[in-house]
PDB file of C-alpha atoms in Angstrom:
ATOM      1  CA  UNK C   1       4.145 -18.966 -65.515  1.00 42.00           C
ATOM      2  CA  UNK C   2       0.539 -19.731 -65.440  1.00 44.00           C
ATOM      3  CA  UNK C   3      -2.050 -19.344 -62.430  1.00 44.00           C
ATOM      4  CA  UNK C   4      -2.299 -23.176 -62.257  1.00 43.00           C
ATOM      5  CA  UNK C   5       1.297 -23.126 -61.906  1.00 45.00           C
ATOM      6  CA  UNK C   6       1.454 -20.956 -58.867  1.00 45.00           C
ATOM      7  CA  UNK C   7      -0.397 -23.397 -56.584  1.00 45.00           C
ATOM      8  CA  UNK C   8       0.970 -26.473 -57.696  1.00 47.00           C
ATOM      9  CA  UNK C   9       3.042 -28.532 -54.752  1.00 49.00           C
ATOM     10  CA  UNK C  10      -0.115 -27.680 -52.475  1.00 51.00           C
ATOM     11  CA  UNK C  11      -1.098 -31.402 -52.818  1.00 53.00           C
ATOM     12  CA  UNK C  12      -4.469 -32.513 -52.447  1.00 49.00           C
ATOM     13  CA  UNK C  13      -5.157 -28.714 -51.254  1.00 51.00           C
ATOM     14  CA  UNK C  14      -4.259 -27.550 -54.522  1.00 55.00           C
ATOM     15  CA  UNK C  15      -7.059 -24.730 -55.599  1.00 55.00           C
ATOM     16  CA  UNK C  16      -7.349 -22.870 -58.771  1.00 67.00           C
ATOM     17  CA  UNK C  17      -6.881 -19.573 -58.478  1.00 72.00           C
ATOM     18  CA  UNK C  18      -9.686 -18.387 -60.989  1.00 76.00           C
ATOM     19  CA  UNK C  19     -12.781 -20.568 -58.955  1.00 79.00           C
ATOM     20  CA  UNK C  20     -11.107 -19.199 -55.131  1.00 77.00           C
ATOM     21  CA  UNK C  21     -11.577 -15.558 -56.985  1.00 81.00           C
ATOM     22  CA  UNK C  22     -15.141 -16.080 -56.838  1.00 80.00           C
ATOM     23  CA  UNK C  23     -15.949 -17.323 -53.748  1.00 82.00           C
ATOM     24  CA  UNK C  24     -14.286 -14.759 -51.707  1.00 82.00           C
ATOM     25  CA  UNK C  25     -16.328 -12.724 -53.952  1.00 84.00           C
ATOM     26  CA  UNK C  26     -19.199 -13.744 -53.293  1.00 85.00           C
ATOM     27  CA  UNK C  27     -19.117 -14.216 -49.734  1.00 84.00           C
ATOM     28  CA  UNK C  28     -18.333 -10.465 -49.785  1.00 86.00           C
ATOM     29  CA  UNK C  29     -21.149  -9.568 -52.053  1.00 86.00           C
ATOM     30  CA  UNK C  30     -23.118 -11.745 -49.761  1.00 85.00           C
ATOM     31  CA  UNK C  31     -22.050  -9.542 -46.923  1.00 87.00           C
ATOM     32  CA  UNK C  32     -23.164  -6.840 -48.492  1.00 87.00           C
ATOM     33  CA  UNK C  33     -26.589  -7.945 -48.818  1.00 86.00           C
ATOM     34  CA  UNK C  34     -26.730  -9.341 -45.334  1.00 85.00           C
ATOM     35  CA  UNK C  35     -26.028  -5.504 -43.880  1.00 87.00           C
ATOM     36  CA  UNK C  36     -27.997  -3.898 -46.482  1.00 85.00           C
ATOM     37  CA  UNK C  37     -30.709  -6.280 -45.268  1.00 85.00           C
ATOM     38  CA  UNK C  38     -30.188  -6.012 -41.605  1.00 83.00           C
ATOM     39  CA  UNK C  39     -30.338  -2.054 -42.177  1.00 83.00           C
ATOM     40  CA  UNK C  40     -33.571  -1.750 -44.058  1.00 84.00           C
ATOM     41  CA  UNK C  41     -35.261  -4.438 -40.966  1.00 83.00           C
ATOM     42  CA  UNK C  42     -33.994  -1.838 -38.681  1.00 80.00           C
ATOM     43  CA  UNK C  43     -35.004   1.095 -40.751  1.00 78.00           C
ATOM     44  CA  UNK C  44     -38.684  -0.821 -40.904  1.00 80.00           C
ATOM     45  CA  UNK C  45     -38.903  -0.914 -37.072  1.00 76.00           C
ATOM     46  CA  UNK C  46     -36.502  -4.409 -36.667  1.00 73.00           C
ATOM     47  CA  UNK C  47     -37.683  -7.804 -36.015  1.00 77.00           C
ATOM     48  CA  UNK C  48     -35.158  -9.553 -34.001  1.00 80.00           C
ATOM     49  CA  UNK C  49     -34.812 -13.114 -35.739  1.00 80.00           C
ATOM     50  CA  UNK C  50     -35.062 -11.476 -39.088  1.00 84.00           C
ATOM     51  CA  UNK C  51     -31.937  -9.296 -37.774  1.00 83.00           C
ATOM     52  CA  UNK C  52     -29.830 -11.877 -36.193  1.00 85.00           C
ATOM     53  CA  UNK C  53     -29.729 -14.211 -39.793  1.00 87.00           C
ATOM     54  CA  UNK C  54     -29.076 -10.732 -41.731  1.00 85.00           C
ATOM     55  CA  UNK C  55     -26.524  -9.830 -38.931  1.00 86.00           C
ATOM     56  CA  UNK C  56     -25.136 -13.451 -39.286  1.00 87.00           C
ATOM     57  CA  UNK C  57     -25.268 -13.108 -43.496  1.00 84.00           C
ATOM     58  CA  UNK C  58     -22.865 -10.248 -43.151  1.00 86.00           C
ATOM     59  CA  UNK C  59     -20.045 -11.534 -40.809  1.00 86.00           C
ATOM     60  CA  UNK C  60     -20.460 -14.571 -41.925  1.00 87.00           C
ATOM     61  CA  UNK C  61     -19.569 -13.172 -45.289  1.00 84.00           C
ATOM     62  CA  UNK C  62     -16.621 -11.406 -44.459  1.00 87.00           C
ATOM     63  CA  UNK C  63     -15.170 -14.430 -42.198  1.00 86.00           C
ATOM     64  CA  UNK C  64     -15.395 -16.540 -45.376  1.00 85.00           C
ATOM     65  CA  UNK C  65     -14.375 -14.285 -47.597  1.00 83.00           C
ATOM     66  CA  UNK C  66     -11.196 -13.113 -45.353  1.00 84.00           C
ATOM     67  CA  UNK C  67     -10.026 -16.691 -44.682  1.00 84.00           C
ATOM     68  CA  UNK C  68     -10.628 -17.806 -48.287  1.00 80.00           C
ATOM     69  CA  UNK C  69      -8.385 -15.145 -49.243  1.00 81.00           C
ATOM     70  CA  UNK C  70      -5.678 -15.484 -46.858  1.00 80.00           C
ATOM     71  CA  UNK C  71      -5.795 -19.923 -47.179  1.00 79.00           C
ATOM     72  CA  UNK C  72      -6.327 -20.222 -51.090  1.00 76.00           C
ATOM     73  CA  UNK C  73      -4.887 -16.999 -52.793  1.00 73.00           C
ATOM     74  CA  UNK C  74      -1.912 -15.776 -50.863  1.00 72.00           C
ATOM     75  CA  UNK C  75       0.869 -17.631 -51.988  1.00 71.00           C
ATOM     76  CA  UNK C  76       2.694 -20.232 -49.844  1.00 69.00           C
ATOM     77  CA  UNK C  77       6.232 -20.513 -48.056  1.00 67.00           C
ATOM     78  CA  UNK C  78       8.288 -21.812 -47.173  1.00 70.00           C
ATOM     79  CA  UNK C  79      10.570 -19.615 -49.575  1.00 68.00           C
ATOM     80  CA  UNK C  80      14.551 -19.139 -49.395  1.00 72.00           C
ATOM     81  CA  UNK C  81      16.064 -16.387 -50.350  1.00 70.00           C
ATOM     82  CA  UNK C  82      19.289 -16.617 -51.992  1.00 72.00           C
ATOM     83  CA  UNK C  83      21.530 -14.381 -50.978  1.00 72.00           C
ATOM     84  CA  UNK C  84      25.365 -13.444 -51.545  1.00 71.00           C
ATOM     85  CA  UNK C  85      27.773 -14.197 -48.698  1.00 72.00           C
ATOM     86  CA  UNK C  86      27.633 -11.542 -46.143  1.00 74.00           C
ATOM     87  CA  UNK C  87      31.467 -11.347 -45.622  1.00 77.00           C
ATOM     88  CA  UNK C  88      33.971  -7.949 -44.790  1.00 81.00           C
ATOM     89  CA  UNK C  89      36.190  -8.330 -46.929  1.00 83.00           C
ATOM     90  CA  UNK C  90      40.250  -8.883 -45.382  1.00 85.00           C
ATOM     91  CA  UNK C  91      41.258  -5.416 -45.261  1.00 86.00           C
ATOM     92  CA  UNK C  92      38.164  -4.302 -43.560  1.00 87.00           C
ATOM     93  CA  UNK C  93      38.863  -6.848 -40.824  1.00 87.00           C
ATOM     94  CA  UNK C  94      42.892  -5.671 -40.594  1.00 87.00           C
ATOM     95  CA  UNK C  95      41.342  -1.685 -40.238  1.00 87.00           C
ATOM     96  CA  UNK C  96      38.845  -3.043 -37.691  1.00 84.00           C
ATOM     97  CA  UNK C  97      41.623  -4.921 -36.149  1.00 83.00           C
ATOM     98  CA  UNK C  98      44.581  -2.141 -35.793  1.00 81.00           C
ATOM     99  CA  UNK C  99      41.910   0.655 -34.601  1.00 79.00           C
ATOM    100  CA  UNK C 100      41.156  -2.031 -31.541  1.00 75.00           C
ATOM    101  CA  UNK C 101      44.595  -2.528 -30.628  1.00 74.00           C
ATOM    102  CA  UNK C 102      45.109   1.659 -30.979  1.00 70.00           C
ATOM    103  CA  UNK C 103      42.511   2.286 -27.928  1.00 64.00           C
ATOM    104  CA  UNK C 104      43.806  -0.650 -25.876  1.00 64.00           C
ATOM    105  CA  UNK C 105      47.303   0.657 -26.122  1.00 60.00           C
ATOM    106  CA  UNK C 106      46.418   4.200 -24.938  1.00 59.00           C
ATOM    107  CA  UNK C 107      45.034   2.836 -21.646  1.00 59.00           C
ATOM    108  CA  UNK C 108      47.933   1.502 -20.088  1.00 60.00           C
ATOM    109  CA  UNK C 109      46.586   1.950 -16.265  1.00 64.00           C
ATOM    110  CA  UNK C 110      43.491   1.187 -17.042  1.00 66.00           C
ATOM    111  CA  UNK C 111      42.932  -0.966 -13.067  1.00 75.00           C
ATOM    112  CA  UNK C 112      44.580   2.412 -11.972  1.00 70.00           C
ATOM    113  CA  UNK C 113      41.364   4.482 -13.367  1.00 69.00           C
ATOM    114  CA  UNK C 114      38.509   1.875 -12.254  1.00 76.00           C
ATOM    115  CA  UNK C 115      39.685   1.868  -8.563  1.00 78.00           C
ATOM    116  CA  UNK C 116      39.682   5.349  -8.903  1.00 74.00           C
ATOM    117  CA  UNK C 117      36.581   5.891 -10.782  1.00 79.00           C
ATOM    118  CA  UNK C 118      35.335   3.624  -8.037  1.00 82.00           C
ATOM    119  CA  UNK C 119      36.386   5.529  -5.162  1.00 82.00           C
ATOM    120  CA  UNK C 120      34.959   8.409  -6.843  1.00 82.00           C
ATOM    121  CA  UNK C 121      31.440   7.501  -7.194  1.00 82.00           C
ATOM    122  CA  UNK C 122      31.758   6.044  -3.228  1.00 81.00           C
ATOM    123  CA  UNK C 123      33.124   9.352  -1.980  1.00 77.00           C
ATOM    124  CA  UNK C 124      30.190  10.804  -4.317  1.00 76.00           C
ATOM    125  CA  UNK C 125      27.259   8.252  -2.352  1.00 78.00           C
ATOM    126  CA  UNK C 126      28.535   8.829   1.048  1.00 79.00           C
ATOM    127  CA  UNK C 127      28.152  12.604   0.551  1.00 73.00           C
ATOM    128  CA  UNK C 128      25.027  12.356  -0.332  1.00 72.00           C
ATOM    129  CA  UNK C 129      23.825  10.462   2.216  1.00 77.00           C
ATOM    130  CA  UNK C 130      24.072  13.588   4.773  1.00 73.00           C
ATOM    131  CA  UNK C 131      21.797  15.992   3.173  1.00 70.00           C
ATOM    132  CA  UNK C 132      19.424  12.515   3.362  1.00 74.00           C
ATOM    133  CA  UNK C 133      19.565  11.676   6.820  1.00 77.00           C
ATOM    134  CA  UNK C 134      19.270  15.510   7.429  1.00 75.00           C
ATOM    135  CA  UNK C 135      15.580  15.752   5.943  1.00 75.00           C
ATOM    136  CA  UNK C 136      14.871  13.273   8.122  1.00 76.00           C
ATOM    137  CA  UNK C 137      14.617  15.268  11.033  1.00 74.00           C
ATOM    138  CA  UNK C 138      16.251  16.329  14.616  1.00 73.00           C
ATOM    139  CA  UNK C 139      16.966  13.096  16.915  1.00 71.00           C
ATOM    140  CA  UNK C 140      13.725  12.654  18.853  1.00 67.00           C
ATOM    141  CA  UNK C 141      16.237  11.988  22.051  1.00 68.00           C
ATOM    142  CA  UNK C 142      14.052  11.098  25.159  1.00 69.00           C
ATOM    143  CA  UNK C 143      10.775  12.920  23.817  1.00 68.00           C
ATOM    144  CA  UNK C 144      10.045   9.405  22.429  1.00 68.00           C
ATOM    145  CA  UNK C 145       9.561   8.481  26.168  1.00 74.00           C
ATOM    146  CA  UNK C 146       8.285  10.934  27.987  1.00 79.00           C
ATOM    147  CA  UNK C 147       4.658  12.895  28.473  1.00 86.00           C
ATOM    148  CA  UNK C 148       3.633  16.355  29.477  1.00 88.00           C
ATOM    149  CA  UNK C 149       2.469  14.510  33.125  1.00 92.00           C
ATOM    150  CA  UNK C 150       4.921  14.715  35.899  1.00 91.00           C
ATOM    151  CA  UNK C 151       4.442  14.818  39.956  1.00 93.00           C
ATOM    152  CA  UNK C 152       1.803  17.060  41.254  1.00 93.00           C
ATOM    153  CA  UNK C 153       0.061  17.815  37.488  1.00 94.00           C
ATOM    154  CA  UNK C 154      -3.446  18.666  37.967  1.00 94.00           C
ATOM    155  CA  UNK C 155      -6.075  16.624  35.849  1.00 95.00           C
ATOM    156  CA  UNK C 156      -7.846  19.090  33.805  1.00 94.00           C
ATOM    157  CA  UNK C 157     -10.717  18.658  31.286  1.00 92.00           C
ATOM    158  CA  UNK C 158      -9.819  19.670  27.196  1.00 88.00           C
ATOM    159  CA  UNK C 159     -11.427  23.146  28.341  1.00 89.00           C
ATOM    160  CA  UNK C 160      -9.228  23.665  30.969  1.00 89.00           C
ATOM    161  CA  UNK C 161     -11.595  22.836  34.242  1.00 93.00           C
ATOM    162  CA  UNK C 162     -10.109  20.837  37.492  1.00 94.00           C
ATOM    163  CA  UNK C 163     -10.980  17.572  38.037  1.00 94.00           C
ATOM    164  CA  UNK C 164     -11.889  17.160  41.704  1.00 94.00           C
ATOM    165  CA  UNK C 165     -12.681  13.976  43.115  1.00 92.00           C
ATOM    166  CA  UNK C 166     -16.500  14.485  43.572  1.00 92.00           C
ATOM    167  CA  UNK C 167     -17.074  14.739  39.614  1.00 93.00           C
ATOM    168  CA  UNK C 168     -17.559  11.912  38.881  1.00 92.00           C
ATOM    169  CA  UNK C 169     -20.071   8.815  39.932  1.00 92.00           C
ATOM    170  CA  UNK C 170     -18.941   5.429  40.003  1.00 92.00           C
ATOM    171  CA  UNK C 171     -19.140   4.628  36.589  1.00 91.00           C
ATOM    172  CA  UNK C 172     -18.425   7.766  34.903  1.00 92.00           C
ATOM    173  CA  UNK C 173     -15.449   8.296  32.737  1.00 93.00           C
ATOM    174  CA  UNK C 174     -13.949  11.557  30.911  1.00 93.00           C
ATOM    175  CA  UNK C 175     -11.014  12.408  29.381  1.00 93.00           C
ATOM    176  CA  UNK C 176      -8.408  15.077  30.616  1.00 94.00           C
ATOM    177  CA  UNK C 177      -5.207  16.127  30.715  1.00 93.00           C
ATOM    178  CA  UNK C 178      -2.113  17.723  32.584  1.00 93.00           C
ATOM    179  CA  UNK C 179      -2.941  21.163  33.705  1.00 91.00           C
ATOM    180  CA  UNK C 180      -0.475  23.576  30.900  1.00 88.00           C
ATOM    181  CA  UNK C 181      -0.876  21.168  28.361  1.00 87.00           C
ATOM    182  CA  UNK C 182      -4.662  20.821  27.522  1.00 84.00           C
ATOM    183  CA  UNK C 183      -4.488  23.254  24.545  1.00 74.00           C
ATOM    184  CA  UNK C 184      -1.268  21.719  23.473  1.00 69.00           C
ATOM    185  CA  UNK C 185      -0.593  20.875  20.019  1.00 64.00           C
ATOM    186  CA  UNK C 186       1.306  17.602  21.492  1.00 65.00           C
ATOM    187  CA  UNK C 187      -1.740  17.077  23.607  1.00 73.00           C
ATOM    188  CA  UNK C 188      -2.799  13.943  21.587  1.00 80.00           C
ATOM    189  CA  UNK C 189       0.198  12.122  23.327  1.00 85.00           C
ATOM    190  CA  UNK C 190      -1.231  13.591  26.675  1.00 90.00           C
ATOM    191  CA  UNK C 191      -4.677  12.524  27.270  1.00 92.00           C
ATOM    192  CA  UNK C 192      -6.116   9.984  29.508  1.00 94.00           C
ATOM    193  CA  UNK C 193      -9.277   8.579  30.111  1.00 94.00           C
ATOM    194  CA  UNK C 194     -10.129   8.602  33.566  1.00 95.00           C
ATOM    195  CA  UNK C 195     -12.572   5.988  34.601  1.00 94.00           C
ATOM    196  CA  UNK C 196     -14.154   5.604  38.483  1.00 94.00           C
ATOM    197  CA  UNK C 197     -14.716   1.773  38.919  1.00 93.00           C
ATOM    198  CA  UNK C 198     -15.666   2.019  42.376  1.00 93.00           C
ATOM    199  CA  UNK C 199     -16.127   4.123  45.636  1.00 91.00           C
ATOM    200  CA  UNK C 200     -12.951   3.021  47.494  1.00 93.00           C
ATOM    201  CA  UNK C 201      -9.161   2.654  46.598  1.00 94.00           C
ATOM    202  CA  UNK C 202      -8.476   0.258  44.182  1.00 93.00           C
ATOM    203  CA  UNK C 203      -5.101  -1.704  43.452  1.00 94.00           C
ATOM    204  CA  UNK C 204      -4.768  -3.042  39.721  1.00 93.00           C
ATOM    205  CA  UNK C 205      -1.545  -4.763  40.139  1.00 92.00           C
ATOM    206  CA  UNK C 206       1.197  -4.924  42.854  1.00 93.00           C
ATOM    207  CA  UNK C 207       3.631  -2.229  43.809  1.00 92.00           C
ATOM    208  CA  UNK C 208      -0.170  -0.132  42.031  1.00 94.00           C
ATOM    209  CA  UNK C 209      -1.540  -0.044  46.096  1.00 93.00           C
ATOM    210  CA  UNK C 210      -1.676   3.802  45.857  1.00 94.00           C
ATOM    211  CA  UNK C 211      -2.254   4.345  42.022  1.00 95.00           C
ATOM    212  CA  UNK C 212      -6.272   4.235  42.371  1.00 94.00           C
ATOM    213  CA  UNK C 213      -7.611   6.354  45.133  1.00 95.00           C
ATOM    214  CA  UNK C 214     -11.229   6.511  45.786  1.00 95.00           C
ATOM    215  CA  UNK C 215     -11.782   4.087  42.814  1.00 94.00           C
ATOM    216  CA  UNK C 216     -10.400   6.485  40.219  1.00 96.00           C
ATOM    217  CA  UNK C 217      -8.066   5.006  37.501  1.00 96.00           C
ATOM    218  CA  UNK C 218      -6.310   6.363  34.719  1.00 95.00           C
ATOM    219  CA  UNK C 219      -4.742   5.471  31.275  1.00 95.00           C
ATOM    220  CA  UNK C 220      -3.412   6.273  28.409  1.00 93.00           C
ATOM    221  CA  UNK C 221      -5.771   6.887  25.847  1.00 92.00           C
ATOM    222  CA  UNK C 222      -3.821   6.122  22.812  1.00 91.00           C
ATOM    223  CA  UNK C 223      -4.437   1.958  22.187  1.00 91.00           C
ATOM    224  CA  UNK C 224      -0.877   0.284  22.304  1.00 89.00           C
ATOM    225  CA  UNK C 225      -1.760  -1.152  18.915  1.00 87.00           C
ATOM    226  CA  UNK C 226      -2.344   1.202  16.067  1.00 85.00           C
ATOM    227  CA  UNK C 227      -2.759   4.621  18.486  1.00 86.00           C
ATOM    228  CA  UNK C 228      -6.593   5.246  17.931  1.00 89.00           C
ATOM    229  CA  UNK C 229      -8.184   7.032  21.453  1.00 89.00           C
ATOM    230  CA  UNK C 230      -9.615   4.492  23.173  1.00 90.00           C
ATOM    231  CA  UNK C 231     -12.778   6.483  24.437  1.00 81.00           C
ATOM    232  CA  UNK C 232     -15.520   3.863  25.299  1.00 88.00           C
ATOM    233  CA  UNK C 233     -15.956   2.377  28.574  1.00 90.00           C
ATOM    234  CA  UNK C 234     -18.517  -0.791  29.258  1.00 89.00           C
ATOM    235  CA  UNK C 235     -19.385  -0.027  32.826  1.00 87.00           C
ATOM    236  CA  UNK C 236     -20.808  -3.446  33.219  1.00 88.00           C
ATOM    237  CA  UNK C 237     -17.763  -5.459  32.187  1.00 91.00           C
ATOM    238  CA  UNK C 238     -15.448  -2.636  33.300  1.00 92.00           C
ATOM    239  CA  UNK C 239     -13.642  -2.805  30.101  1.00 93.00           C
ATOM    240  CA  UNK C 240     -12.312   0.189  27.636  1.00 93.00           C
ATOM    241  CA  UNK C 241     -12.780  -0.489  24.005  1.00 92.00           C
ATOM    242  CA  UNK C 242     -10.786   0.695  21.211  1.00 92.00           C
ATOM    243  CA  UNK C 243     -13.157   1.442  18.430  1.00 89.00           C
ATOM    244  CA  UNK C 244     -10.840   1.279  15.647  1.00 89.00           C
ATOM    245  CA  UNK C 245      -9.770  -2.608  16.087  1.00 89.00           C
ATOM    246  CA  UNK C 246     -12.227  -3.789  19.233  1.00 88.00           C
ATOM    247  CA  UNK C 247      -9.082  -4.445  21.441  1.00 91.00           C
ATOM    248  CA  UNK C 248     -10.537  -4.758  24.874  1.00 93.00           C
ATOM    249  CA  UNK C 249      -8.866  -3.455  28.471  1.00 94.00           C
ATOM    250  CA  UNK C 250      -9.662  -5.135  31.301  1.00 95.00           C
ATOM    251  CA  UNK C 251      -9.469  -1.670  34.361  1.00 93.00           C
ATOM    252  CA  UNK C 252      -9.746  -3.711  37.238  1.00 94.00           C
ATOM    253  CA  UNK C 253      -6.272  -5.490  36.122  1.00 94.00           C
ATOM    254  CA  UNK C 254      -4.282  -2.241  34.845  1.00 92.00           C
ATOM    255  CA  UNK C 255      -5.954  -2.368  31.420  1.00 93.00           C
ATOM    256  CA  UNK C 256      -4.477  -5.739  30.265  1.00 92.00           C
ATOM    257  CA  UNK C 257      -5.812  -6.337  26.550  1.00 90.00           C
ATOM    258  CA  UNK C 258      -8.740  -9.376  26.993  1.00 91.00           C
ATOM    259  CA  UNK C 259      -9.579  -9.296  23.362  1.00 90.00           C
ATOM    260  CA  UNK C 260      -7.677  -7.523  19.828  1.00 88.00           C
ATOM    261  CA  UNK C 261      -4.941  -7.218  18.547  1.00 88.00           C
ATOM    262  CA  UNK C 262      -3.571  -4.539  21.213  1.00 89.00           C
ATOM    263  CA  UNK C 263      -0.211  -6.211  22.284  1.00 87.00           C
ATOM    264  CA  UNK C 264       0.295  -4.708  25.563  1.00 89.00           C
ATOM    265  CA  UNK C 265      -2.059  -3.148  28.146  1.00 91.00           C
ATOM    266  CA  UNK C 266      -2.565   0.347  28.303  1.00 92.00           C
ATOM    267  CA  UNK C 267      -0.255   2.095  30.517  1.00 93.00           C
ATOM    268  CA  UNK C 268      -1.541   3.234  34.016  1.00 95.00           C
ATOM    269  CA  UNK C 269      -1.234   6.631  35.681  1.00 95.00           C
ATOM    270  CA  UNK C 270      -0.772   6.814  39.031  1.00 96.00           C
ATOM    271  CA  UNK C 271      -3.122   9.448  40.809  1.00 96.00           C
ATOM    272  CA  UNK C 272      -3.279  11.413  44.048  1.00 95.00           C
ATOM    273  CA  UNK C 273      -6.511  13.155  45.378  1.00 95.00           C
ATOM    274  CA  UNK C 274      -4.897  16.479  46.991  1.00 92.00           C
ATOM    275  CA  UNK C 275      -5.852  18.461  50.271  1.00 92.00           C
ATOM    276  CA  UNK C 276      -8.424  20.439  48.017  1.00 92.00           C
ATOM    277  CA  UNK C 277      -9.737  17.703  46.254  1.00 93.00           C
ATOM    278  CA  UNK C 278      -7.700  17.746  42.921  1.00 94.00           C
ATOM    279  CA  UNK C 279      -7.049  14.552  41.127  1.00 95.00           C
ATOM    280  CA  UNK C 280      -3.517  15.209  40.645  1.00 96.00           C
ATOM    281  CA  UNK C 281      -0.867  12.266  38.775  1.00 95.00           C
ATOM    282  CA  UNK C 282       1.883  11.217  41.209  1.00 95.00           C
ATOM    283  CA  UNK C 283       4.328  11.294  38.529  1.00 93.00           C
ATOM    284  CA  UNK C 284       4.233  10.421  34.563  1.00 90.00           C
ATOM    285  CA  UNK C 285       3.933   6.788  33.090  1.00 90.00           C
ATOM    286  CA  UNK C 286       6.482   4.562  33.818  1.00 88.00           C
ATOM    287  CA  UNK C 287       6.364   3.000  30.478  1.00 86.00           C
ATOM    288  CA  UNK C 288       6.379   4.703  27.068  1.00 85.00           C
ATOM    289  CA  UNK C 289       2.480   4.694  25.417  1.00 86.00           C
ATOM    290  CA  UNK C 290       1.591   3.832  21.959  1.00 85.00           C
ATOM    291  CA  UNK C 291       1.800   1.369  19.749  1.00 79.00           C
ATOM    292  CA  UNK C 292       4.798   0.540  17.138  1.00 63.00           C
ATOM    293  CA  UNK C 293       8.323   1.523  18.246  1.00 59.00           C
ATOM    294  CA  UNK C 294       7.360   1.618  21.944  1.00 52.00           C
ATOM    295  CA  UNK C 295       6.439  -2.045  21.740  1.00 52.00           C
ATOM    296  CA  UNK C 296       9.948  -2.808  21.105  1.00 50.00           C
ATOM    297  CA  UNK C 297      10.700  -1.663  24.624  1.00 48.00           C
ATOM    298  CA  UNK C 298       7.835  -3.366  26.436  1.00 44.00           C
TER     299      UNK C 298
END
């Protein structure tokens, strides 16, 4: 079989072998020249138009050469194969067959050993499940609800020093905490900011006409939204800002959220000035603080 023979049935396509030789290459040899040239321009000190048709030469060359290659001297499908009959012959199939039949026949409860297998791997999940829910912790019970503040607690600064009524100028604000607990590792769920709006008593909401005395109001300090301390007070607006997401507490009305995403006001704690002049809470929130699962109980 001849060369010319190999490419015939291409059709009007139909190349000779011999003439597609030499132009794949040439465009190689051409390549050659274009990177031997682009090297000695950069060797020279380069000359950028003089580089890009050298650079061009040698791609070019190869991209010509490769496709000539692959199009014109790679021979052509499509091609079938002949091939015998891929068949097992009939005593293959009968061994197949009878070693089939041999496993089915030794399970004879085989719904018997699922259910089983079934209750095994249950009775295997269920088990497990204890040493998971263990890790997760004791039950939180009522600590979930409840602060450090209870009736008679003093307000004390974070370094321990009473808060009498006579610190503070209308205006001022400071944090503090129950008296015991200031040092506290659980502190954080303890503080308040404690803000004086005013010279006289002052009544944020009703059934709140004893909650303010002297002007002084308190709060929780952890925002009701994502728990950041809300420790800025605008003593113009009379409004606590959260810094983290600029929810806004209006003081005057029990620290309802104006503005943010805060869902629920801050909760309010109610305050006593004592015989000695002590800021003291009447008793501890009446509503959990925080944000997240207490908000399911709001």
């Amino acid at each position: 079989m001849s060369d010319t023979q190999l490419f015939e049935g291409a059709g009007d396509q139909e190349i000779r072998r011999p003439l597609m030789e030499k132009v794949v290459a040439i465009s190689f040899i051409v390549s050659v020249i274009g990177t031997i040239g682009l090297g000695v321009t950069y060797w020279v000190g380069g000359q950028p138009q003089v580089e890009g048709g050298f650079l061009f030469l040698a791609l070019g060359g190869i991209g010509v050469g490769i496709v000539s290659w692959g199009k014109y001297l790679v021979p052509q499908g499509p091609y079938v194969q002949e091939r015998h009959e891929m068949k097992s012959a009939p005593e293959d199939l009968d061994a197949m067959h009878a070693s089939l039949s041999r496993g089915l026949g030794q399970v004879g409860r085989r719904k018997f050993l699922l259910r089983l297998l079934g209750g095994a791997v249950g009775v295997f999940g269920i088990i497990n499940l204890f040493p998971f829910l263990r890790s997760l912790g004791p039950v939180p019970g009522k600590s979930l609800f409840v602060t450090n503040w209870k009736h008679g607690s003093e307000l004390v600064t974070a370094d321990g020093r009473t808060v009498l009524a006579s610190d503070l100028e209308v205006g001022g604000v400071m944090t503090v905490f129950p008296k015991g607990f200031e040092g506290e590792p659980s502190n954080a769920i303890d503080q308040v900011i404690l803000v004086r709006a005013a010279d006289y008593d002052l009544v944020t909401r009703p059934g709140r006409e004893t909650w303010g005395p002297q002007g002084y109001l308190a709060f929780s300090k952890v925002c009701t939204h994502a728990g950041c301390p809300v420790g800025l007070y605008q003593e113009l607006t009379q409004q606590l800002l959260c810094p983290c997401h600029q929810s806004l507490f209006d003081v005057l009305t029990g620290a309802t959220n104006v503005f943010g995403p805060a869902p629920r006001p801050l909760p309010q704690l109610p305050l006593y000035v004592g015989s000695d002049g002590v800021l003291r809470s009447q008793s501890g929130f009446d509503e959990p603080i925080g944000p997240g699962f207490w908000e399911r109980g709001a």
